[in-house]
mmCIF file of C-alpha atoms and ligand atoms in Angstrom:
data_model
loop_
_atom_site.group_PDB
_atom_site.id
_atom_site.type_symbol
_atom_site.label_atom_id
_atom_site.label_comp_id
_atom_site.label_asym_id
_atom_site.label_seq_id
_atom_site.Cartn_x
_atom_site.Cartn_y
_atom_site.Cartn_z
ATOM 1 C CA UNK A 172 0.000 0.000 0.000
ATOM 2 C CA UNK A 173 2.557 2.296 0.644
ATOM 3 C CA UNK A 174 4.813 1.827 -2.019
ATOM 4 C CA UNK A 175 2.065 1.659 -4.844
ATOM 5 C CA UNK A 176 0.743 5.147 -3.251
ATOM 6 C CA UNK A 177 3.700 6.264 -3.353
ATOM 7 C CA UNK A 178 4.036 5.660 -7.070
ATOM 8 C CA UNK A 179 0.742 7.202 -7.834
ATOM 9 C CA UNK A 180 1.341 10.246 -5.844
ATOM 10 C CA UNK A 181 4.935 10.991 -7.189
ATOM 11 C CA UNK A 182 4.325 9.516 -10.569
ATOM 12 C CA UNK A 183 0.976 11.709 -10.993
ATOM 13 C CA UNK A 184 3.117 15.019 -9.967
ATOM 14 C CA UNK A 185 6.030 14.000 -12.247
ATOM 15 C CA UNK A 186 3.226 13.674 -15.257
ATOM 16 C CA UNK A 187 1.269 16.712 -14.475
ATOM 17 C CA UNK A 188 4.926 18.525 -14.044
ATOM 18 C CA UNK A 189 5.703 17.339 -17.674
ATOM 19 C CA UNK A 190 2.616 18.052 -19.402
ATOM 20 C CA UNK A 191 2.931 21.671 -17.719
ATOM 21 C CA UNK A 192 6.298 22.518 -19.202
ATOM 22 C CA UNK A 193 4.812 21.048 -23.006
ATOM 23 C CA UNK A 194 2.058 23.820 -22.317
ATOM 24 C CA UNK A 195 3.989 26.355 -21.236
ATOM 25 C CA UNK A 196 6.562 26.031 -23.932
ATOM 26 C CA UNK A 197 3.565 25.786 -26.432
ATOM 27 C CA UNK A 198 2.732 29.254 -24.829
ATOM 28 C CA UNK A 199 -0.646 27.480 -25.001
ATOM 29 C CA UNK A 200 -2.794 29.383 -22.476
ATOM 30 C CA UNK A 201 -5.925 27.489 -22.854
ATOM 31 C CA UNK A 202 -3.881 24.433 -22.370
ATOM 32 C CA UNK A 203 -2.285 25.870 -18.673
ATOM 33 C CA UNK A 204 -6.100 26.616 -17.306
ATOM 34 C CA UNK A 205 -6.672 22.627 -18.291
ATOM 35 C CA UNK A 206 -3.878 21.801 -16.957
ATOM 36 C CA UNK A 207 -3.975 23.823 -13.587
ATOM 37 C CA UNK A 208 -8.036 22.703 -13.039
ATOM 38 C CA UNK A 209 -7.057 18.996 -13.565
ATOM 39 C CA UNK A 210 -3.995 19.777 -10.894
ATOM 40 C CA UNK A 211 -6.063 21.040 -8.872
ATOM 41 C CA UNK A 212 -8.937 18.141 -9.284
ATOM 42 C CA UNK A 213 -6.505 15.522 -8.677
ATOM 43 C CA UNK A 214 -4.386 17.505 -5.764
ATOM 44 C CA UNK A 215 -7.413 16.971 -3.514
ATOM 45 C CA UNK A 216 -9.223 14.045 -4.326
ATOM 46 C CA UNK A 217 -6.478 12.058 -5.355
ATOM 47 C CA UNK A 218 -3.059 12.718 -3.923
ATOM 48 C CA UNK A 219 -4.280 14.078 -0.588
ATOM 49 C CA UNK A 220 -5.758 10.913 0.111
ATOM 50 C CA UNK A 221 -3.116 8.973 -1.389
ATOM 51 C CA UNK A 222 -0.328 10.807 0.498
ATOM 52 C CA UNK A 223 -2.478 10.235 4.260
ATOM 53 C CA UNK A 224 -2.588 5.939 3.050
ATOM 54 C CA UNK A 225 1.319 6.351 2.425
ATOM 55 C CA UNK A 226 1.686 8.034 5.758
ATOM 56 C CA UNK A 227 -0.711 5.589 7.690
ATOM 57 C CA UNK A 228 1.117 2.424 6.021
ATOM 58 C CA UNK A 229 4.206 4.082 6.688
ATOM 59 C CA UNK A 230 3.843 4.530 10.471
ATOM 60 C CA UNK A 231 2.164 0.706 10.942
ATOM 61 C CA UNK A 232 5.256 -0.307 9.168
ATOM 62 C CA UNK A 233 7.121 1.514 11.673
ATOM 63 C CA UNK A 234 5.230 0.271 14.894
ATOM 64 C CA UNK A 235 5.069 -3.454 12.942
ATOM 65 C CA UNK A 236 8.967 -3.792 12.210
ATOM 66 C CA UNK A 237 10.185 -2.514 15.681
ATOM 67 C CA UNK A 238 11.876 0.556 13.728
ATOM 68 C CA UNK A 239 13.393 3.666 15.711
ATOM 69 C CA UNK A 240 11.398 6.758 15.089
ATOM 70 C CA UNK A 241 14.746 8.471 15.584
ATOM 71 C CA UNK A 242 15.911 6.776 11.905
ATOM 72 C CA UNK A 243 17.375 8.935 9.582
ATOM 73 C CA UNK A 244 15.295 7.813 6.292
ATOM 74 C CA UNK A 245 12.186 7.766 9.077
ATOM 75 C CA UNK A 246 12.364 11.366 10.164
ATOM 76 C CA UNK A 247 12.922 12.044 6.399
ATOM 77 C CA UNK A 248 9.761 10.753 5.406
ATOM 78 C CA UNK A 249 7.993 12.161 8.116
ATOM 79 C CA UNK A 250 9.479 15.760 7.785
ATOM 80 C CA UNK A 251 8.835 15.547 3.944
ATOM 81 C CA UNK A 252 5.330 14.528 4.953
ATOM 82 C CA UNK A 253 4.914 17.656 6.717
ATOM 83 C CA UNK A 254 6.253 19.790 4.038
ATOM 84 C CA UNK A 255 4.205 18.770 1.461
ATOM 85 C CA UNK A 256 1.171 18.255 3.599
ATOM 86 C CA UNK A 257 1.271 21.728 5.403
ATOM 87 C CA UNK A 258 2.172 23.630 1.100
ATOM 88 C CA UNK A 259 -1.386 21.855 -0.155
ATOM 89 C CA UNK A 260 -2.696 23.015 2.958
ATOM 90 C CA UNK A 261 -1.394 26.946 3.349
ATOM 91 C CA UNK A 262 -0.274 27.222 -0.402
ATOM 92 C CA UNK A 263 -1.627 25.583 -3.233
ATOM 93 C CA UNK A 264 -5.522 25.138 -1.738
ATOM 94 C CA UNK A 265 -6.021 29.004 -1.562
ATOM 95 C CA UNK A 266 -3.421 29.424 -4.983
ATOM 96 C CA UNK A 267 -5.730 27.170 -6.633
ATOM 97 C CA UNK A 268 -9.282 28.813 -5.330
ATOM 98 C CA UNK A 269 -7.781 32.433 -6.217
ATOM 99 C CA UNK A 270 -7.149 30.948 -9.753
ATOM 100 C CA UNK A 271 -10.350 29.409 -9.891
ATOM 101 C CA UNK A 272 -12.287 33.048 -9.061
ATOM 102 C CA UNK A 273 -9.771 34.529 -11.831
ATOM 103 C CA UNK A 274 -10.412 32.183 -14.515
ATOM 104 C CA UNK A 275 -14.521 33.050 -14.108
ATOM 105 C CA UNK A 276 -14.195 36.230 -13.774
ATOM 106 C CA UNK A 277 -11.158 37.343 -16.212
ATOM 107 C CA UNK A 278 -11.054 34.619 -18.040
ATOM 108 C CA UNK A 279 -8.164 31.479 -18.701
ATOM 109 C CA UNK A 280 -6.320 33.694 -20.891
ATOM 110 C CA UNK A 281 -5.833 37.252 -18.852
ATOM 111 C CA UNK A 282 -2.387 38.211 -17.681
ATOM 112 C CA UNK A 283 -3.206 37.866 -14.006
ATOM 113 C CA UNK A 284 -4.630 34.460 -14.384
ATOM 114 C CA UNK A 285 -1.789 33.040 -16.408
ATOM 115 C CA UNK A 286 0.799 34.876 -14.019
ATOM 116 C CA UNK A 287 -1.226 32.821 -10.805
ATOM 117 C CA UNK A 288 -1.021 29.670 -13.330
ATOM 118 C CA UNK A 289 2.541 29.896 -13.502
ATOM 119 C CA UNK A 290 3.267 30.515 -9.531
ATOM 120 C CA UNK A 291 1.456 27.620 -8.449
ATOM 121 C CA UNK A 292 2.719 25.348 -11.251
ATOM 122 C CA UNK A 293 6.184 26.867 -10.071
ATOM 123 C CA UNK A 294 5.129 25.548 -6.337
ATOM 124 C CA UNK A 295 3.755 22.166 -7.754
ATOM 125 C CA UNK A 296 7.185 21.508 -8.998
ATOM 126 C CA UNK A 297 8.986 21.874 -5.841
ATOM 127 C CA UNK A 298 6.608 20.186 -3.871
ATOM 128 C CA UNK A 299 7.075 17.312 -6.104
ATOM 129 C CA UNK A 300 10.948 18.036 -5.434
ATOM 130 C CA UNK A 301 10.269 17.269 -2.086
ATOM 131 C CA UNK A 302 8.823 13.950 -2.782
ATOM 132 C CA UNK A 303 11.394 12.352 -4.965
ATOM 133 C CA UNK A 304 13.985 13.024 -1.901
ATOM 134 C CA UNK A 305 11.835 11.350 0.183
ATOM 135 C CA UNK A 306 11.568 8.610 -2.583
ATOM 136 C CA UNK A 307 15.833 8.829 -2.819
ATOM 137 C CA UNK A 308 16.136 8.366 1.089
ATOM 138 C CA UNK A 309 13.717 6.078 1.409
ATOM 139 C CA UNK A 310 15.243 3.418 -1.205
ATOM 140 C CA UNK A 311 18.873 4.285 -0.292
ATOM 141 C CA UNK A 312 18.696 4.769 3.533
ATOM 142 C CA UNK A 313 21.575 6.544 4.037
ATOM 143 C CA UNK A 314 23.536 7.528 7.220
ATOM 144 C CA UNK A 315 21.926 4.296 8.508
HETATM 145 C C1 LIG B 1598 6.483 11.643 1.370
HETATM 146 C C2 LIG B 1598 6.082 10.490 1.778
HETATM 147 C C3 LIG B 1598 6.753 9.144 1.516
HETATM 148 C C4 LIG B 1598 7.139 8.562 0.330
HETATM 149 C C5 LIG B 1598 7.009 9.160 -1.055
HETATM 150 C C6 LIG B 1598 7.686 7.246 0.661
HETATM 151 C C7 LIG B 1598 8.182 6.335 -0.243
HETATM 152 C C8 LIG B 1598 8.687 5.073 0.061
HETATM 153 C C9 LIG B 1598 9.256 4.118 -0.879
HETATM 154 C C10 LIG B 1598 9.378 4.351 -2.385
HETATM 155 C C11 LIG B 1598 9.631 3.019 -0.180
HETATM 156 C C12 LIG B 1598 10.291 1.757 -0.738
HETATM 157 C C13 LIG B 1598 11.765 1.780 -0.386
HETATM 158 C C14 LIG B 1598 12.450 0.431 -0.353
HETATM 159 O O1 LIG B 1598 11.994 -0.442 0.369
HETATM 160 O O2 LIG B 1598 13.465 0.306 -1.035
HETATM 161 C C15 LIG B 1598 9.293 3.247 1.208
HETATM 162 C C16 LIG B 1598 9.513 2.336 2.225
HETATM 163 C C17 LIG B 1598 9.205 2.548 3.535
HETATM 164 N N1 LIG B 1598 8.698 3.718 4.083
HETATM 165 FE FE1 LIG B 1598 8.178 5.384 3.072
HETATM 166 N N2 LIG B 1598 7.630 7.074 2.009
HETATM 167 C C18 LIG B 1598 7.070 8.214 2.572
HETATM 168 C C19 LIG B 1598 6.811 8.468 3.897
HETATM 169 C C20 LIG B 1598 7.044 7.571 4.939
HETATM 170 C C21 LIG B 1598 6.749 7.803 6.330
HETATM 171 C C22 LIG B 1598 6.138 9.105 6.856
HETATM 172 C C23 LIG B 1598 7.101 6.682 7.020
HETATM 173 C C24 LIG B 1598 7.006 6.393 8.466
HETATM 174 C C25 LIG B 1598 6.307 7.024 9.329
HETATM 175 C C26 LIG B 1598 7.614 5.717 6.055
HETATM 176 C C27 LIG B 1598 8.054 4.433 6.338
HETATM 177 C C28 LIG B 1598 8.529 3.529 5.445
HETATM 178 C C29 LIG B 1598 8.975 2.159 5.791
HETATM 179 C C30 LIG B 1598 8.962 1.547 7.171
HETATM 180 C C31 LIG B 1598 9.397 1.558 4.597
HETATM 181 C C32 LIG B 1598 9.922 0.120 4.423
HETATM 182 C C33 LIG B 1598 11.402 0.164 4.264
HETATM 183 C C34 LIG B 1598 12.054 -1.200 4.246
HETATM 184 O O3 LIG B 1598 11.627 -2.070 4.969
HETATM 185 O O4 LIG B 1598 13.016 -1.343 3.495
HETATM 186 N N3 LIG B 1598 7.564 6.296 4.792
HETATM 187 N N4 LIG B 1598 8.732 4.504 1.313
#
């Protein structure tokens, strides 16, 4: 459970990161509103789900295998958790509403709304970031 949520959740940032860079170099506006609703579609019913399973699994693994909480690759996961938990929360929920209002009431194509577009894209990207690390220390386990 963990692991295969973990490849949905990474894989499905990785995918939406790469079809955002084809639209932007396109300079395909229409395309980046698409792209941005189906982000933000899939942020919350999909990956924030997905992301609390990997967590739960994670922590009975933890209490099942006797590990230390004080683990190196443990507090990794846990801290990257937190990061990317606490931007979907404080960042890219209210970047994603804002763009929402923008897109219905300048439309997909104004400045503004293409300029919020690229931000939280911009955001996405480094959240995702976060979540291969996690994914690196995870497999690799170093300083353990
Ligand atoms: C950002 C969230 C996380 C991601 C993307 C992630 C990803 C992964 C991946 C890909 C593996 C397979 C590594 C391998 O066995 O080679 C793994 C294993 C594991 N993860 Fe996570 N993880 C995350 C968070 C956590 C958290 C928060 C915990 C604990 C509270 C945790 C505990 C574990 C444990 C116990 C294993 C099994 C390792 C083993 O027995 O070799 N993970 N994780």
């Amino acid at each position: 459970m963990h692991v295969t949520g973990a490849v949905l959740w990474v894989g499905g940032g990785l995918t939406l990161t790469i079809l955002a860079l084809r639209a932007e170099r396109a300079r395909d506006p229409q395309e980046m509103a698409t792209i941005a609703r189906q982000a933000a579609f899939v942020g919350e019913r999909v990956f924030a789900p997905v992301g609390l399973l990997v967590l739960l699994a994670g922590i009975g693994m933890v209490v099942n295998l006797n590990i230390d909480w004080s683990t190196s690759w443990i507090v990794a996961g846990l801290v990257g958790y937190a990061i990317t938990f606490l931007t979907g929360l404080l960042v890219l929920s209210p970047m994603a509403k804002r763009i929402g209002t923008l897109m219905e009431t300048k439309g997909a194509e104004a400045p503004e709304t293409q300029e919020a577009i690229q931000r939280i894209l911009l955001v996405a990207r480094v959240d995702v970031g976060v979540l291969l690390l996690v994914v690196a220390v995870m497999v690799l386990k170093p300083f353990t």
